[in-house]
CSV table of C-alpha atoms in Angstrom, one decimal:
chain,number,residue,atom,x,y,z
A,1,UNK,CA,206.6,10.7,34.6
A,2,UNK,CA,202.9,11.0,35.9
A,3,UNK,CA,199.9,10.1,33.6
A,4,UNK,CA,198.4,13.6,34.9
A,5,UNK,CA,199.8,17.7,33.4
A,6,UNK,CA,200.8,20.3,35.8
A,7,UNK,CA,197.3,21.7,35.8
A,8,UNK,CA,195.4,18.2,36.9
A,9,UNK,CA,197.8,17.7,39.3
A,10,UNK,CA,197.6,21.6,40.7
A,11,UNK,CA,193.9,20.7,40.7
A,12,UNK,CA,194.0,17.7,42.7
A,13,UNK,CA,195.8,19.5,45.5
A,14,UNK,CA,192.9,22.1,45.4
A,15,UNK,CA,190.5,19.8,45.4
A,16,UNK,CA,191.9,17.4,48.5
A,17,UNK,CA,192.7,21.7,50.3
A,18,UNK,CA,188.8,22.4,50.1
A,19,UNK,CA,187.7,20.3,53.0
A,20,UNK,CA,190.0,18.3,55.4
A,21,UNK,CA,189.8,14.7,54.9
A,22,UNK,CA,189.3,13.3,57.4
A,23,UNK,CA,186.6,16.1,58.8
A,24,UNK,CA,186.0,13.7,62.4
A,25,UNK,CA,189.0,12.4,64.4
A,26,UNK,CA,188.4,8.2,65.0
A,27,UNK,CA,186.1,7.7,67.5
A,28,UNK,CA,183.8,10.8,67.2
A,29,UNK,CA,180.3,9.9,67.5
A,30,UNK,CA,178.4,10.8,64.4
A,31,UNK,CA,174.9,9.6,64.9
A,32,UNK,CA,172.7,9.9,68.5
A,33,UNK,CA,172.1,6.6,70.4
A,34,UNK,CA,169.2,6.8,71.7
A,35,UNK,CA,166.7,3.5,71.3
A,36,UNK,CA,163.3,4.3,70.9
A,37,UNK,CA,161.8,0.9,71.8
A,38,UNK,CA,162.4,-1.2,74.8
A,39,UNK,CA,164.9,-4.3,74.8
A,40,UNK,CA,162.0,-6.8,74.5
A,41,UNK,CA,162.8,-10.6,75.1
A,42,UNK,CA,160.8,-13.3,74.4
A,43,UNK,CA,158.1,-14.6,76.7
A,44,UNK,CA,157.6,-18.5,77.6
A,45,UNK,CA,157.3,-20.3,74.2
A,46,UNK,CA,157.6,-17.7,71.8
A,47,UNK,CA,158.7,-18.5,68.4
A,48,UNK,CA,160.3,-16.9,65.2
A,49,UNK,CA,160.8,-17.8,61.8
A,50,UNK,CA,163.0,-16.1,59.6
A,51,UNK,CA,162.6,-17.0,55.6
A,52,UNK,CA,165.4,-16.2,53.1
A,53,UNK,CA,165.3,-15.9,49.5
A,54,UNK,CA,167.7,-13.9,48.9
A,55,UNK,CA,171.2,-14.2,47.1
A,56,UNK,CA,173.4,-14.9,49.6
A,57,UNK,CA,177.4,-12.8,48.9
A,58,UNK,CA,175.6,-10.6,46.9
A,59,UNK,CA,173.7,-8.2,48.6
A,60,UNK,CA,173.6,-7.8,52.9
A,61,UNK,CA,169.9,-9.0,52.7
A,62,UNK,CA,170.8,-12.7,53.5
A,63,UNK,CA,173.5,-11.6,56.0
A,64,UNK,CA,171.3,-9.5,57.8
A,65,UNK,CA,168.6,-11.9,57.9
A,66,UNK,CA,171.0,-14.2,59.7
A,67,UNK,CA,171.9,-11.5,62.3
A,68,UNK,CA,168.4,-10.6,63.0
A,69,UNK,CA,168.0,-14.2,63.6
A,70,UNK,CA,170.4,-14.5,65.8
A,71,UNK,CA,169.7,-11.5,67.5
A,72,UNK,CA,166.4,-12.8,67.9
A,73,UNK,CA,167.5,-16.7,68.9
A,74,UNK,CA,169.6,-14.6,72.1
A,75,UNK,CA,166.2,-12.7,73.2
A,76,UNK,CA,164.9,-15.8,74.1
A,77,UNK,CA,162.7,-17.0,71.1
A,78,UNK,CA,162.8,-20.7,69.7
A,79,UNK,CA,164.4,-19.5,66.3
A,80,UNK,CA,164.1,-21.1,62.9
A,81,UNK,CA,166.4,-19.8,59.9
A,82,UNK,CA,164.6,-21.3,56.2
A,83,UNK,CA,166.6,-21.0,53.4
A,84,UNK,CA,165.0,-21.8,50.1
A,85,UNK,CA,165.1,-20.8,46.4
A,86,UNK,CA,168.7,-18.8,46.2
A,87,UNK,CA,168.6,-18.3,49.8
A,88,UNK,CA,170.0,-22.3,49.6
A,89,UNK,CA,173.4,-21.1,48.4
A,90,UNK,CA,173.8,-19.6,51.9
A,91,UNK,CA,173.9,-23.2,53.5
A,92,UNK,CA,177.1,-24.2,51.6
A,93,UNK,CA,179.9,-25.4,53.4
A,94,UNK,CA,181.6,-26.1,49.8
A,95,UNK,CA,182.5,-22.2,48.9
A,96,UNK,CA,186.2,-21.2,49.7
A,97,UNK,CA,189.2,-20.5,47.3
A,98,UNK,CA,191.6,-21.5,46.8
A,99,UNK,CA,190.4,-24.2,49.3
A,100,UNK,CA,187.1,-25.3,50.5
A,101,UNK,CA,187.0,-23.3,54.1
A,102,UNK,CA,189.5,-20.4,53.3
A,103,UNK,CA,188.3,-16.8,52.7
A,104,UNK,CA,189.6,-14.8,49.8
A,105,UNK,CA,189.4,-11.9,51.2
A,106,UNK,CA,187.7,-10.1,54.6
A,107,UNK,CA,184.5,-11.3,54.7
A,108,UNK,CA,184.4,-13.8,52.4
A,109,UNK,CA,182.8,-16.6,55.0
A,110,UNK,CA,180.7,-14.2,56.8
A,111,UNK,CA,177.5,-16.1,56.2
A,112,UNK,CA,178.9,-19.3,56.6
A,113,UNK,CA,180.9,-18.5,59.9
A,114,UNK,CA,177.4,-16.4,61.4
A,115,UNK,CA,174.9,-19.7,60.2
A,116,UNK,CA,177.3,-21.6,62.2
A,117,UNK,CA,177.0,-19.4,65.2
A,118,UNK,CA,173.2,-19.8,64.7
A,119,UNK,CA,173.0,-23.0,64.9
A,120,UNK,CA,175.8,-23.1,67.5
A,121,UNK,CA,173.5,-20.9,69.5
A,122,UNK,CA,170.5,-23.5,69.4
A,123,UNK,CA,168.8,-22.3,66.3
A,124,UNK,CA,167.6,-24.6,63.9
A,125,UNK,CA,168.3,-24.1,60.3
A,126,UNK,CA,166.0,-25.5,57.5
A,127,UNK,CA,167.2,-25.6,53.5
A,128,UNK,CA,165.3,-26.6,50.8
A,129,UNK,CA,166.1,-29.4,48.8
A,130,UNK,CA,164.4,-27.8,45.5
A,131,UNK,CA,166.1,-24.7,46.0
A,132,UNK,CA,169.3,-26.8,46.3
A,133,UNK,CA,168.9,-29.0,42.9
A,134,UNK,CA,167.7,-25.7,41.1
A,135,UNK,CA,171.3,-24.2,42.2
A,136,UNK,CA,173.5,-27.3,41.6
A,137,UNK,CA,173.9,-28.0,45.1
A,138,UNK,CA,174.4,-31.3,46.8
A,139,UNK,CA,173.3,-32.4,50.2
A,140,UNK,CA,176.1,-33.5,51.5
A,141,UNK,CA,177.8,-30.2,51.2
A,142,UNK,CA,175.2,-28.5,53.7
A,143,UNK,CA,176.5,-26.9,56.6
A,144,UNK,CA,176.5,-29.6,59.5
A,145,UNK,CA,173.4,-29.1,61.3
A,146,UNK,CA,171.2,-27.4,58.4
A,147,UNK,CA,168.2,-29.8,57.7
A,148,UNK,CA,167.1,-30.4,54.5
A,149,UNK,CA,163.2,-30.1,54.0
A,150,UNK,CA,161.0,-30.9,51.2
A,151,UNK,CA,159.9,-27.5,48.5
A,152,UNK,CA,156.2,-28.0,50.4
A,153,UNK,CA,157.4,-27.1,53.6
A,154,UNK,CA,158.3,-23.8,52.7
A,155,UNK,CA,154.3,-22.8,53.0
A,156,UNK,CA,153.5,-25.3,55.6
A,157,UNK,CA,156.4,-24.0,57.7
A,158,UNK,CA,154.7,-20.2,57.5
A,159,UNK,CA,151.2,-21.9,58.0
A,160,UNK,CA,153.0,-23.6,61.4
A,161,UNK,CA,154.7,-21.0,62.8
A,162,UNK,CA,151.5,-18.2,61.9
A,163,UNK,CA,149.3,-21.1,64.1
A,164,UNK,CA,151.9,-20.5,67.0
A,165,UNK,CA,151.6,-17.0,67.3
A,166,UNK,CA,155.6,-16.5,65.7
A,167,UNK,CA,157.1,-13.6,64.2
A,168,UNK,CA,157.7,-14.1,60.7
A,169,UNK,CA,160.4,-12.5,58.9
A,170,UNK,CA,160.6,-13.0,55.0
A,171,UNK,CA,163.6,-11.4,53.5
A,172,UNK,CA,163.6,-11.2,50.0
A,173,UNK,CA,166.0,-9.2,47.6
A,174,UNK,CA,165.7,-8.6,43.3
């Protein structure tokens, strides 16, 4: 016996009747291609820095962050990926369930798997340790490869990088 009456049900026929679902076949393009800048690469020496305070699994800012920086660290620029404040959470190689490691669903160790590239890549990953202890973390459950700094280096880091000319990326998200 259904939860819905005749008419709900006659309804919902109408309703999926009125436009075809789906409207494009797979594999129809739906937006234009076209790039509107050139495919830069970095010259000799060229540097980018990438901050993250943003609340990594929760919202694609962090995630994208990453893939920017990568993108980035591939165009030829000496790439550095700082985590601090929530952004720490990202460097965790503790998160997992039922296990440490396994995904609970699609997706699950997305940021993990793509710092991992990064730094696979020749990036070079920094983490707060401030941003850790205000989150519960421990060091020893950093991603291999992610360096710990000190809560000052967040601003000396930007001061650094904005003396050698980098691009500076700071991704936040509320």
């Amino acid at each position: 016996m259904s939860v819905y009456d005749d008419e709900i049900l006659a309804n919902m026929q109408t309703s999926l009747g009125e436009v075809p679902h789906p409207s494009q076949a797979k594999g129809t393009d739906l937006y234009g291609s076209t790039k509107l800048f050139p495919d830069y690469q970095a010259s000799e020496g060229q540097s980018w820095l990438t901050l993250v305070h943003g609340i990594p699994h929760e919202s694609s800012v962090s995630f994208v962050a990453v893939l920017q920086s990568t993108r980035a660290l591939r165009k030829g620029f000496d790439t550095t990926l700082y985590f601090y404040g929530p952004g720490t959470l990202a460097c965790m190689d503790t998160r997992g369930f039922p296990t440490t490691g396994d995904g609970a669903f699609p997706g699950n160790q997305n940021m993990n798997d793509s710092i991992k590239t990064f730094i696979s890549e020749g990036g070079t990953v920094l983490c707060c340790r401030f941003g850790l202890a205000l989150h519960g973390c421990r060091e020893e459950d950093l991603i291999e490869g992610v360096v710990p700094a000190h809560p000052l280096d967040v601003q000396d880091a930007v001061i650094h990088f904005a003396n050698k000319g980098a691009v500076i990326n700071s991704c936040y998200n509320l």
